[in-house]
Amino acid sequence: MSDNKIGPGTYLTDAEAKELHKGFVASMAFFVLVAVIAHFLVWVWRPWFGESRAYAAVEVQQQADATAVASPRG
């Protein structure tokens, strides 16, 4: 190894560093792909752009059901 590098050593050879970097880039690309797919699936389920609150009626019904269960009338 050459001693003319500035900063602390990494204790890796150039080949090892390139292999580590290749693995890091591949895992990062996989993570981004999974995140994009997850965001798309959630958007298909409940879009946050486009129609304004298309699922609001469902939430109102769920709140009404929860309130009815929490305070039963006798």
mmCIF file of N, CA and C in Angstrom:
data_model
loop_
_atom_site.group_PDB
_atom_site.id
_atom_site.type_symbol
_atom_site.label_atom_id
_atom_site.label_comp_id
_atom_site.label_asym_id
_atom_site.label_seq_id
_atom_site.Cartn_x
_atom_site.Cartn_y
_atom_site.Cartn_z
ATOM 1 N N MET A 1 0.844 -1.180 0.000
ATOM 2 C CA MET A 1 0.000 0.000 0.000
ATOM 3 C C MET A 1 0.883 1.234 0.000
ATOM 4 N N SER A 2 0.404 2.259 -0.637
ATOM 5 C CA SER A 2 1.188 3.490 -0.668
ATOM 6 C C SER A 2 0.883 4.301 0.582
ATOM 7 N N ASP A 3 1.889 4.962 1.084
ATOM 8 C CA ASP A 3 1.742 5.760 2.298
ATOM 9 C C ASP A 3 1.443 7.218 1.995
ATOM 10 N N ASN A 4 1.158 7.568 0.753
ATOM 11 C CA ASN A 4 0.933 8.971 0.424
ATOM 12 C C ASN A 4 -0.551 9.346 0.425
ATOM 13 N N LYS A 5 -1.423 8.492 0.939
ATOM 14 C CA LYS A 5 -2.843 8.816 1.043
ATOM 15 C C LYS A 5 -3.076 9.673 2.281
ATOM 16 N N ILE A 6 -4.003 10.591 2.159
ATOM 17 C CA ILE A 6 -4.336 11.465 3.280
ATOM 18 C C ILE A 6 -5.560 10.888 3.984
ATOM 19 N N GLY A 7 -5.554 10.871 5.287
ATOM 20 C CA GLY A 7 -6.690 10.387 6.055
ATOM 21 C C GLY A 7 -6.446 8.990 6.580
ATOM 22 N N PRO A 8 -7.391 8.493 7.376
ATOM 23 C CA PRO A 8 -7.227 7.163 7.964
ATOM 24 C C PRO A 8 -7.340 6.073 6.903
ATOM 25 N N GLY A 9 -6.671 4.968 7.151
ATOM 26 C CA GLY A 9 -6.726 3.844 6.227
ATOM 27 C C GLY A 9 -8.018 3.073 6.383
ATOM 28 N N THR A 10 -8.396 2.340 5.352
ATOM 29 C CA THR A 10 -9.629 1.563 5.406
ATOM 30 C C THR A 10 -9.350 0.085 5.624
ATOM 31 N N TYR A 11 -8.109 -0.309 5.500
ATOM 32 C CA TYR A 11 -7.698 -1.706 5.648
ATOM 33 C C TYR A 11 -8.322 -2.587 4.572
ATOM 34 N N LEU A 12 -8.748 -1.992 3.461
ATOM 35 C CA LEU A 12 -9.280 -2.734 2.330
ATOM 36 C C LEU A 12 -8.390 -2.495 1.118
ATOM 37 N N THR A 13 -8.237 -3.518 0.336
ATOM 38 C CA THR A 13 -7.529 -3.322 -0.926
ATOM 39 C C THR A 13 -8.490 -2.648 -1.902
ATOM 40 N N ASP A 14 -7.965 -2.170 -3.010
ATOM 41 C CA ASP A 14 -8.828 -1.531 -4.002
ATOM 42 C C ASP A 14 -9.877 -2.508 -4.526
ATOM 43 N N ALA A 15 -9.497 -3.753 -4.734
ATOM 44 C CA ALA A 15 -10.448 -4.756 -5.226
ATOM 45 C C ALA A 15 -11.553 -5.011 -4.198
ATOM 46 N N GLU A 16 -11.177 -5.092 -2.917
ATOM 47 C CA GLU A 16 -12.175 -5.301 -1.868
ATOM 48 C C GLU A 16 -13.113 -4.103 -1.756
ATOM 49 N N ALA A 17 -12.554 -2.913 -1.863
ATOM 50 C CA ALA A 17 -13.381 -1.708 -1.780
ATOM 51 C C ALA A 17 -14.371 -1.643 -2.939
ATOM 52 N N LYS A 18 -13.913 -2.005 -4.138
ATOM 53 C CA LYS A 18 -14.815 -1.999 -5.294
ATOM 54 C C LYS A 18 -15.913 -3.047 -5.134
ATOM 55 N N GLU A 19 -15.567 -4.203 -4.593
ATOM 56 C CA GLU A 19 -16.565 -5.251 -4.367
ATOM 57 C C GLU A 19 -17.597 -4.806 -3.330
ATOM 58 N N LEU A 20 -17.142 -4.175 -2.259
ATOM 59 C CA LEU A 20 -18.043 -3.663 -1.231
ATOM 60 C C LEU A 20 -18.963 -2.593 -1.812
ATOM 61 N N HIS A 21 -18.405 -1.696 -2.604
ATOM 62 C CA HIS A 21 -19.198 -0.638 -3.220
ATOM 63 C C HIS A 21 -20.235 -1.221 -4.175
ATOM 64 N N LYS A 22 -19.855 -2.234 -4.935
ATOM 65 C CA LYS A 22 -20.781 -2.887 -5.863
ATOM 66 C C LYS A 22 -21.959 -3.498 -5.099
ATOM 67 N N GLY A 23 -21.682 -4.150 -3.976
ATOM 68 C CA GLY A 23 -22.747 -4.719 -3.153
ATOM 69 C C GLY A 23 -23.648 -3.656 -2.556
ATOM 70 N N PHE A 24 -23.043 -2.544 -2.122
ATOM 71 C CA PHE A 24 -23.824 -1.449 -1.557
ATOM 72 C C PHE A 24 -24.751 -0.847 -2.606
ATOM 73 N N VAL A 25 -24.238 -0.610 -3.797
ATOM 74 C CA VAL A 25 -25.049 -0.027 -4.864
ATOM 75 C C VAL A 25 -26.185 -0.971 -5.251
ATOM 76 N N ALA A 26 -25.907 -2.265 -5.324
ATOM 77 C CA ALA A 26 -26.947 -3.236 -5.672
ATOM 78 C C ALA A 26 -28.029 -3.280 -4.599
ATOM 79 N N SER A 27 -27.640 -3.266 -3.325
ATOM 80 C CA SER A 27 -28.638 -3.312 -2.256
ATOM 81 C C SER A 27 -29.445 -2.017 -2.210
ATOM 82 N N MET A 28 -28.820 -0.896 -2.503
ATOM 83 C CA MET A 28 -29.537 0.378 -2.539
ATOM 84 C C MET A 28 -30.541 0.394 -3.689
ATOM 85 N N ALA A 29 -30.151 -0.122 -4.843
ATOM 86 C CA ALA A 29 -31.068 -0.186 -5.983
ATOM 87 C C ALA A 29 -32.258 -1.090 -5.662
ATOM 88 N N PHE A 30 -32.019 -2.209 -4.994
ATOM 89 C CA PHE A 30 -33.101 -3.113 -4.598
ATOM 90 C C PHE A 30 -34.049 -2.419 -3.627
ATOM 91 N N PHE A 31 -33.507 -1.698 -2.652
ATOM 92 C CA PHE A 31 -34.322 -0.975 -1.681
ATOM 93 C C PHE A 31 -35.197 0.064 -2.372
ATOM 94 N N VAL A 32 -34.617 0.817 -3.295
ATOM 95 C CA VAL A 32 -35.385 1.840 -4.009
ATOM 96 C C VAL A 32 -36.494 1.191 -4.840
ATOM 97 N N LEU A 33 -36.199 0.085 -5.482
ATOM 98 C CA LEU A 33 -37.209 -0.624 -6.270
ATOM 99 C C LEU A 33 -38.369 -1.081 -5.381
ATOM 100 N N VAL A 34 -38.065 -1.655 -4.234
ATOM 101 C CA VAL A 34 -39.116 -2.100 -3.306
ATOM 102 C C VAL A 34 -39.930 -0.903 -2.815
ATOM 103 N N ALA A 35 -39.276 0.210 -2.517
ATOM 104 C CA ALA A 35 -39.982 1.403 -2.044
ATOM 105 C C ALA A 35 -40.908 1.964 -3.118
ATOM 106 N N VAL A 36 -40.453 1.993 -4.358
ATOM 107 C CA VAL A 36 -41.292 2.496 -5.452
ATOM 108 C C VAL A 36 -42.511 1.596 -5.639
ATOM 109 N N ILE A 37 -42.315 0.298 -5.608
ATOM 110 C CA ILE A 37 -43.438 -0.636 -5.755
ATOM 111 C C ILE A 37 -44.421 -0.472 -4.593
ATOM 112 N N ALA A 38 -43.910 -0.333 -3.381
ATOM 113 C CA ALA A 38 -44.782 -0.166 -2.214
ATOM 114 C C ALA A 38 -45.586 1.130 -2.312
ATOM 115 N N HIS A 39 -44.938 2.215 -2.720
ATOM 116 C CA HIS A 39 -45.660 3.480 -2.867
ATOM 117 C C HIS A 39 -46.735 3.372 -3.949
ATOM 118 N N PHE A 40 -46.426 2.700 -5.039
ATOM 119 C CA PHE A 40 -47.422 2.533 -6.099
ATOM 120 C C PHE A 40 -48.622 1.734 -5.596
ATOM 121 N N LEU A 41 -48.368 0.656 -4.883
ATOM 122 C CA LEU A 41 -49.473 -0.168 -4.388
ATOM 123 C C LEU A 41 -50.343 0.593 -3.388
ATOM 124 N N VAL A 42 -49.724 1.377 -2.525
ATOM 125 C CA VAL A 42 -50.506 2.174 -1.579
ATOM 126 C C VAL A 42 -51.295 3.239 -2.322
ATOM 127 N N TRP A 43 -50.697 3.829 -3.352
ATOM 128 C CA TRP A 43 -51.411 4.841 -4.125
ATOM 129 C C TRP A 43 -52.610 4.238 -4.851
ATOM 130 N N VAL A 44 -52.477 3.000 -5.345
ATOM 131 C CA VAL A 44 -53.608 2.330 -5.988
ATOM 132 C C VAL A 44 -54.705 2.076 -4.962
ATOM 133 N N TRP A 45 -54.299 1.717 -3.746
ATOM 134 C CA TRP A 45 -55.260 1.422 -2.684
ATOM 135 C C TRP A 45 -55.964 2.692 -2.206
ATOM 136 N N ARG A 46 -55.182 3.722 -1.889
ATOM 137 C CA ARG A 46 -55.712 4.991 -1.406
ATOM 138 C C ARG A 46 -54.928 6.134 -2.045
ATOM 139 N N PRO A 47 -55.382 6.632 -3.186
ATOM 140 C CA PRO A 47 -54.628 7.685 -3.879
ATOM 141 C C PRO A 47 -54.586 8.976 -3.070
ATOM 142 N N TRP A 48 -53.430 9.589 -3.018
ATOM 143 C CA TRP A 48 -53.295 10.849 -2.307
ATOM 144 C C TRP A 48 -53.263 12.021 -3.274
ATOM 145 N N PHE A 49 -53.270 11.753 -4.583
ATOM 146 C CA PHE A 49 -53.424 12.782 -5.613
ATOM 147 C C PHE A 49 -54.635 12.406 -6.449
ATOM 148 N N GLY A 50 -55.231 13.372 -7.094
ATOM 149 C CA GLY A 50 -56.360 13.057 -7.964
ATOM 150 C C GLY A 50 -57.673 13.335 -7.273
ATOM 151 N N GLU A 51 -58.517 12.323 -7.195
ATOM 152 C CA GLU A 51 -59.827 12.497 -6.584
ATOM 153 C C GLU A 51 -59.680 12.965 -5.146
ATOM 154 N N SER A 52 -60.538 13.906 -4.785
ATOM 155 C CA SER A 52 -60.405 14.450 -3.449
ATOM 156 C C SER A 52 -61.143 13.570 -2.448
ATOM 157 N N ARG A 53 -60.398 12.910 -1.632
ATOM 158 C CA ARG A 53 -60.895 12.103 -0.518
ATOM 159 C C ARG A 53 -61.985 11.123 -0.956
ATOM 160 N N ALA A 54 -61.654 10.281 -1.890
ATOM 161 C CA ALA A 54 -62.616 9.309 -2.417
ATOM 162 C C ALA A 54 -63.069 8.316 -1.353
ATOM 163 N N TYR A 55 -62.287 8.137 -0.313
ATOM 164 C CA TYR A 55 -62.610 7.157 0.724
ATOM 165 C C TYR A 55 -63.129 7.818 1.997
ATOM 166 N N ALA A 56 -63.528 9.093 1.945
ATOM 167 C CA ALA A 56 -63.979 9.814 3.136
ATOM 168 C C ALA A 56 -65.257 9.203 3.706
ATOM 169 N N ALA A 57 -66.164 8.742 2.859
ATOM 170 C CA ALA A 57 -67.411 8.158 3.348
ATOM 171 C C ALA A 57 -67.146 6.904 4.170
ATOM 172 N N VAL A 58 -66.152 6.145 3.784
ATOM 173 C CA VAL A 58 -65.800 4.938 4.536
ATOM 174 C C VAL A 58 -65.303 5.320 5.924
ATOM 175 N N GLU A 59 -64.479 6.371 6.001
ATOM 176 C CA GLU A 59 -63.962 6.804 7.303
ATOM 177 C C GLU A 59 -65.086 7.307 8.200
ATOM 178 N N VAL A 60 -66.040 8.038 7.642
ATOM 179 C CA VAL A 60 -67.167 8.538 8.433
ATOM 180 C C VAL A 60 -67.971 7.364 8.982
ATOM 181 N N GLN A 61 -68.213 6.361 8.167
ATOM 182 C CA GLN A 61 -68.963 5.182 8.615
ATOM 183 C C GLN A 61 -68.200 4.435 9.707
ATOM 184 N N GLN A 62 -66.878 4.319 9.550
ATOM 185 C CA GLN A 62 -66.074 3.644 10.568
ATOM 186 C C GLN A 62 -66.110 4.412 11.883
ATOM 187 N N GLN A 63 -66.072 5.744 11.826
ATOM 188 C CA GLN A 63 -66.160 6.544 13.048
ATOM 189 C C GLN A 63 -67.524 6.357 13.708
ATOM 190 N N ALA A 64 -68.577 6.332 12.915
ATOM 191 C CA ALA A 64 -69.919 6.149 13.464
ATOM 192 C C ALA A 64 -70.051 4.780 14.125
ATOM 193 N N ASP A 65 -69.511 3.762 13.487
ATOM 194 C CA ASP A 65 -69.552 2.421 14.070
ATOM 195 C C ASP A 65 -68.767 2.363 15.375
ATOM 196 N N ALA A 66 -67.608 2.989 15.405
ATOM 197 C CA ALA A 66 -66.782 2.985 16.615
ATOM 198 C C ALA A 66 -67.470 3.736 17.741
ATOM 199 N N THR A 67 -68.133 4.827 17.428
ATOM 200 C CA THR A 67 -68.843 5.593 18.443
ATOM 201 C C THR A 67 -70.029 4.794 18.978
ATOM 202 N N ALA A 68 -70.715 4.098 18.111
ATOM 203 C CA ALA A 68 -71.869 3.299 18.539
ATOM 204 C C ALA A 68 -71.441 2.161 19.453
ATOM 205 N N VAL A 69 -70.294 1.576 19.199
ATOM 206 C CA VAL A 69 -69.796 0.488 20.039
ATOM 207 C C VAL A 69 -69.296 1.036 21.369
ATOM 208 N N ALA A 70 -68.680 2.214 21.349
ATOM 209 C CA ALA A 70 -68.107 2.787 22.568
ATOM 210 C C ALA A 70 -69.190 3.242 23.539
ATOM 211 N N SER A 71 -70.308 3.730 23.028
ATOM 212 C CA SER A 71 -71.368 4.206 23.923
ATOM 213 C C SER A 71 -72.709 3.587 23.513
ATOM 214 N N PRO A 72 -72.943 2.347 23.939
ATOM 215 C CA PRO A 72 -74.205 1.689 23.558
ATOM 216 C C PRO A 72 -75.397 2.330 24.263
ATOM 217 N N ARG A 73 -76.477 2.407 23.531
ATOM 218 C CA ARG A 73 -77.701 2.974 24.110
ATOM 219 C C ARG A 73 -78.569 1.830 24.625
ATOM 220 N N GLY A 74 -79.090 2.011 25.786
ATOM 221 C CA GLY A 74 -79.814 0.906 26.360
ATOM 222 C C GLY A 74 -81.194 1.155 26.565
#
